[in-house]
mmCIF file of C-alpha atoms in Angstrom:
data_model
loop_
_atom_site.group_PDB
_atom_site.id
_atom_site.type_symbol
_atom_site.label_atom_id
_atom_site.label_comp_id
_atom_site.label_asym_id
_atom_site.label_seq_id
_atom_site.Cartn_x
_atom_site.Cartn_y
_atom_site.Cartn_z
ATOM 1 C CA MET A 1 -21.644 -36.455 -17.034
ATOM 2 C CA SER A 2 -20.746 -34.738 -13.363
ATOM 3 C CA LYS A 3 -18.063 -36.036 -11.352
ATOM 4 C CA ILE A 4 -19.169 -38.725 -8.705
ATOM 5 C CA SER A 5 -17.601 -38.498 -5.772
ATOM 6 C CA PHE A 6 -17.501 -41.308 -2.418
ATOM 7 C CA GLN A 7 -18.220 -38.701 -0.282
ATOM 8 C CA ASN A 8 -20.728 -36.171 -1.839
ATOM 9 C CA ASP A 9 -22.851 -39.283 -3.659
ATOM 10 C CA ILE A 10 -22.460 -42.402 -2.137
ATOM 11 C CA LEU A 11 -21.865 -41.901 1.538
ATOM 12 C CA PRO A 12 -25.129 -39.984 2.106
ATOM 13 C CA LEU A 13 -26.645 -42.998 0.957
ATOM 14 C CA LYS A 14 -25.860 -45.119 3.529
ATOM 15 C CA ASN A 15 -29.181 -44.155 5.671
ATOM 16 C CA GLN A 16 -31.328 -45.275 3.079
ATOM 17 C CA LEU A 17 -29.132 -48.450 1.892
ATOM 18 C CA TYR A 18 -29.705 -49.479 5.684
ATOM 19 C CA ARG A 19 -33.180 -49.085 5.833
ATOM 20 C CA LEU A 20 -33.612 -51.501 2.501
ATOM 21 C CA ALA A 21 -31.328 -53.740 3.941
ATOM 22 C CA LEU A 22 -33.306 -54.093 7.227
ATOM 23 C CA ARG A 23 -36.524 -54.261 5.525
ATOM 24 C CA ILE A 24 -34.987 -57.267 3.577
ATOM 25 C CA THR A 25 -33.457 -58.908 6.471
ATOM 26 C CA LEU A 26 -34.938 -57.909 9.749
ATOM 27 C CA ARG A 27 -31.724 -57.915 11.525
ATOM 28 C CA ASN A 28 -30.208 -54.723 12.711
ATOM 29 C CA ALA A 29 -26.702 -55.963 12.547
ATOM 30 C CA GLU A 30 -27.129 -57.739 9.134
ATOM 31 C CA ALA A 31 -28.557 -54.514 7.806
ATOM 32 C CA GLU A 32 -25.560 -52.737 9.272
ATOM 33 C CA ASP A 33 -22.794 -55.506 7.706
ATOM 34 C CA ILE A 34 -24.746 -54.785 4.293
ATOM 35 C CA VAL A 35 -24.681 -51.646 4.158
ATOM 36 C CA GLN A 36 -20.865 -51.607 4.895
ATOM 37 C CA GLU A 37 -20.312 -54.323 1.914
ATOM 38 C CA THR A 38 -22.240 -51.929 -0.252
ATOM 39 C CA LEU A 39 -20.077 -48.953 0.504
ATOM 40 C CA ILE A 40 -17.133 -51.488 -0.165
ATOM 41 C CA LYS A 41 -18.285 -53.084 -3.377
ATOM 42 C CA ALA A 42 -19.217 -49.446 -4.574
ATOM 43 C CA TRP A 43 -15.476 -48.052 -3.413
ATOM 44 C CA ASN A 44 -13.980 -50.947 -5.214
ATOM 45 C CA VAL A 45 -15.743 -50.414 -8.843
ATOM 46 C CA ARG A 46 -14.315 -46.559 -8.616
ATOM 47 C CA ASP A 47 -12.743 -46.629 -11.815
ATOM 48 C CA LYS A 48 -15.954 -47.358 -13.569
ATOM 49 C CA TRP A 49 -17.652 -45.180 -11.691
ATOM 50 C CA ASP A 50 -18.035 -42.577 -14.785
ATOM 51 C CA THR A 51 -19.769 -45.520 -17.179
ATOM 52 C CA ILE A 52 -22.641 -46.106 -14.558
ATOM 53 C CA ASP A 53 -25.546 -43.929 -15.352
ATOM 54 C CA ASN A 54 -27.296 -43.686 -12.191
ATOM 55 C CA ILE A 55 -25.172 -44.303 -8.899
ATOM 56 C CA GLU A 56 -27.859 -44.258 -6.414
ATOM 57 C CA ALA A 57 -29.581 -47.091 -8.302
ATOM 58 C CA PHE A 58 -26.290 -49.133 -8.560
ATOM 59 C CA CYS A 59 -25.637 -49.076 -4.972
ATOM 60 C CA PHE A 60 -29.473 -49.834 -3.976
ATOM 61 C CA THR A 61 -28.929 -52.915 -6.381
ATOM 62 C CA ILE A 62 -26.192 -54.014 -4.629
ATOM 63 C CA CYS A 63 -27.642 -53.698 -1.189
ATOM 64 C CA ARG A 64 -30.830 -55.523 -2.106
ATOM 65 C CA HIS A 65 -28.848 -58.558 -3.678
ATOM 66 C CA LEU A 66 -26.546 -58.563 -0.584
ATOM 67 C CA ALA A 67 -29.258 -58.654 1.728
ATOM 68 C CA LEU A 68 -31.196 -61.539 -0.809
ATOM 69 C CA ASP A 69 -28.160 -63.569 -0.878
ATOM 70 C CA SER A 70 -27.853 -62.690 3.520
ATOM 71 C CA ILE A 71 -31.918 -64.373 3.847
ATOM 72 C CA LYS A 72 -30.577 -67.126 1.797
ATOM 73 C CA ARG A 73 -27.464 -67.614 3.997
ATOM 74 C CA HIS A 74 -29.901 -67.419 7.143
ATOM 75 C CA ASP A 75 -32.502 -70.093 5.669
ATOM 76 C CA ASN A 76 -34.612 -67.258 6.112
ATOM 77 C CA ARG A 77 -35.565 -66.820 9.501
ATOM 78 C CA ASN A 78 -37.127 -63.904 9.782
ATOM 79 C CA GLU A 79 -37.324 -61.731 13.515
ATOM 80 C CA THR A 80 -39.437 -59.088 14.135
ATOM 81 C CA LEU A 81 -38.180 -55.318 13.190
ATOM 82 C CA GLU A 82 -36.582 -53.889 15.653
ATOM 83 C CA ASN A 83 -39.659 -51.144 16.244
ATOM 84 C CA VAL A 84 -38.109 -47.353 16.246
ATOM 85 C CA ARG A 85 -40.989 -44.876 18.187
ATOM 86 C CA THR A 86 -41.719 -42.654 15.607
ATOM 87 C CA ASP A 87 -43.408 -40.492 19.053
ATOM 88 C CA ALA A 88 -45.128 -36.989 18.224
ATOM 89 C CA ALA A 89 -44.397 -33.815 19.931
ATOM 90 C CA ASP A 90 -47.977 -33.418 20.583
ATOM 91 C CA THR A 91 -48.623 -32.836 23.419
ATOM 92 C CA GLN A 92 -52.236 -32.835 22.771
ATOM 93 C CA GLN A 93 -52.513 -36.524 22.948
ATOM 94 C CA THR A 94 -53.249 -38.789 25.978
ATOM 95 C CA PRO A 95 -51.205 -41.163 27.069
ATOM 96 C CA LEU A 96 -53.933 -43.512 25.846
ATOM 97 C CA ASP A 97 -53.956 -41.770 22.377
ATOM 98 C CA LYS A 98 -50.092 -42.382 22.260
ATOM 99 C CA ALA A 99 -50.466 -46.095 23.068
ATOM 100 C CA THR A 100 -53.245 -46.713 20.602
ATOM 101 C CA THR A 101 -51.282 -45.485 17.548
ATOM 102 C CA ASN A 102 -48.034 -46.841 18.670
ATOM 103 C CA ASN A 103 -49.658 -50.133 19.017
ATOM 104 C CA ARG A 104 -51.388 -49.388 15.358
ATOM 105 C CA MET A 105 -47.877 -48.561 14.005
ATOM 106 C CA ASP A 106 -46.649 -51.818 15.799
ATOM 107 C CA ILE A 107 -49.043 -53.416 13.856
ATOM 108 C CA VAL A 108 -48.848 -52.137 10.706
ATOM 109 C CA ARG A 109 -44.930 -52.396 10.907
ATOM 110 C CA HIS A 110 -45.231 -56.195 11.131
ATOM 111 C CA LEU A 111 -47.854 -56.488 8.214
ATOM 112 C CA VAL A 112 -45.009 -55.292 6.389
ATOM 113 C CA ASP A 113 -42.483 -57.478 7.461
ATOM 114 C CA SER A 114 -45.144 -60.107 6.706
ATOM 115 C CA LEU A 115 -44.857 -59.444 3.124
ATOM 116 C CA PRO A 116 -43.238 -61.618 0.126
ATOM 117 C CA GLU A 117 -39.669 -59.901 0.189
ATOM 118 C CA LYS A 118 -40.648 -58.078 -3.932
ATOM 119 C CA GLN A 119 -43.862 -56.335 -2.212
ATOM 120 C CA ARG A 120 -41.781 -55.914 1.134
ATOM 121 C CA SER A 121 -38.944 -54.205 -0.916
ATOM 122 C CA CYS A 122 -41.341 -52.086 -3.848
ATOM 123 C CA ILE A 123 -43.174 -50.905 -0.573
ATOM 124 C CA GLN A 124 -40.112 -49.864 1.183
ATOM 125 C CA LEU A 125 -38.393 -48.163 -1.665
ATOM 126 C CA ARG A 126 -41.289 -46.285 -2.640
ATOM 127 C CA ASP A 127 -43.368 -45.406 0.620
ATOM 128 C CA PHE A 128 -39.984 -44.838 2.859
ATOM 129 C CA GLU A 129 -37.294 -44.139 0.383
ATOM 130 C CA GLY A 130 -39.713 -41.920 -2.263
ATOM 131 C CA LYS A 131 -38.254 -43.386 -4.949
ATOM 132 C CA THR A 132 -40.091 -43.562 -8.488
ATOM 133 C CA TYR A 133 -41.220 -46.752 -9.713
ATOM 134 C CA LYS A 134 -38.545 -46.420 -12.382
ATOM 135 C CA GLU A 135 -35.872 -45.985 -10.008
ATOM 136 C CA ILE A 136 -37.590 -48.893 -8.371
ATOM 137 C CA ALA A 137 -37.688 -50.958 -11.306
ATOM 138 C CA THR A 138 -33.945 -50.250 -12.026
ATOM 139 C CA VAL A 139 -32.617 -51.684 -8.454
ATOM 140 C CA MET A 140 -35.442 -54.676 -8.225
ATOM 141 C CA GLY A 141 -34.312 -55.518 -12.047
ATOM 142 C CA ILE A 142 -38.166 -55.704 -12.946
ATOM 143 C CA PRO A 143 -40.315 -53.751 -15.094
ATOM 144 C CA GLU A 144 -42.170 -50.715 -14.051
ATOM 145 C CA GLU A 145 -45.498 -52.444 -13.681
ATOM 146 C CA GLN A 146 -44.458 -54.975 -11.956
ATOM 147 C CA VAL A 147 -43.237 -52.499 -9.670
ATOM 148 C CA LYS A 148 -46.789 -51.134 -9.525
ATOM 149 C CA VAL A 149 -48.775 -54.734 -8.977
ATOM 150 C CA ASN A 150 -46.353 -55.513 -5.997
ATOM 151 C CA ILE A 151 -46.607 -51.830 -4.512
ATOM 152 C CA PHE A 152 -50.322 -52.350 -4.910
ATOM 153 C CA ARG A 153 -50.777 -55.880 -4.083
ATOM 154 C CA GLY A 154 -48.813 -54.884 -0.984
ATOM 155 C CA ARG A 155 -50.656 -51.898 -0.023
ATOM 156 C CA GLN A 156 -54.036 -54.705 -0.280
ATOM 157 C CA ALA A 157 -52.654 -57.064 1.412
ATOM 158 C CA ILE A 158 -51.402 -54.799 4.778
ATOM 159 C CA LYS A 159 -55.006 -53.120 4.698
ATOM 160 C CA THR A 160 -57.142 -56.030 4.622
ATOM 161 C CA GLN A 161 -54.625 -57.696 7.353
ATOM 162 C CA PHE A 162 -55.198 -54.408 9.401
ATOM 163 C CA GLN A 163 -58.857 -54.106 9.082
ATOM 164 C CA LYS A 164 -59.212 -57.840 10.186
ATOM 165 C CA LEU A 165 -57.172 -57.156 13.382
ATOM 166 C CA ASP A 166 -58.755 -53.357 13.913
ATOM 167 C CA ASN A 167 -61.884 -55.524 13.536
ATOM 168 C CA PHE A 168 -61.036 -58.462 16.116
ATOM 169 C CA GLY A 169 -63.435 -58.736 18.528
ATOM 170 C CA VAL A 170 -65.984 -55.978 17.243
ATOM 171 C CA SER A 171 -69.317 -57.448 16.575
ATOM 172 C CA LYS A 172 -71.818 -55.828 14.104
ATOM 173 C CA LYS A 173 -75.855 -55.964 15.771
ATOM 174 C CA ASN A 174 -78.322 -56.765 13.371
ATOM 175 C CA PRO A 175 -80.675 -54.001 13.121
#
């Protein structure tokens, strides 16, 4: 087993940890605090790093538990996720196309935010962080099959709700 370094192995996880904490708490400042506390907790067990099989999963688990504790403390007062625009440098898009794309992204973010916590966390770790089902199962403390079920159900809920919203006001004419 290789020697674990805080600077090389743990500190680079801070952005991923932040995104996970933000997805769970839906509050920027709270997510930042959770990441800081996660890094402190990881540092405080530095003498046991050699016994940890997967330091990344260990850090994600700490972060998830801290985020869940946070929303319990705050009586689950969910606010909307701060929208970070992902404007493409595509000069071919018209302003209307850009506005439509941004609107759809806002809707999808809102739909993801409205999912139950386990589905939201599984989707965050899989679709946004690129983690494997096994890694997600380790972080979440659930079987891999349950991870797959949560991701499937979350995606289905997003798809169904998005289609309802996308088709709102569109009436189908009978032939």
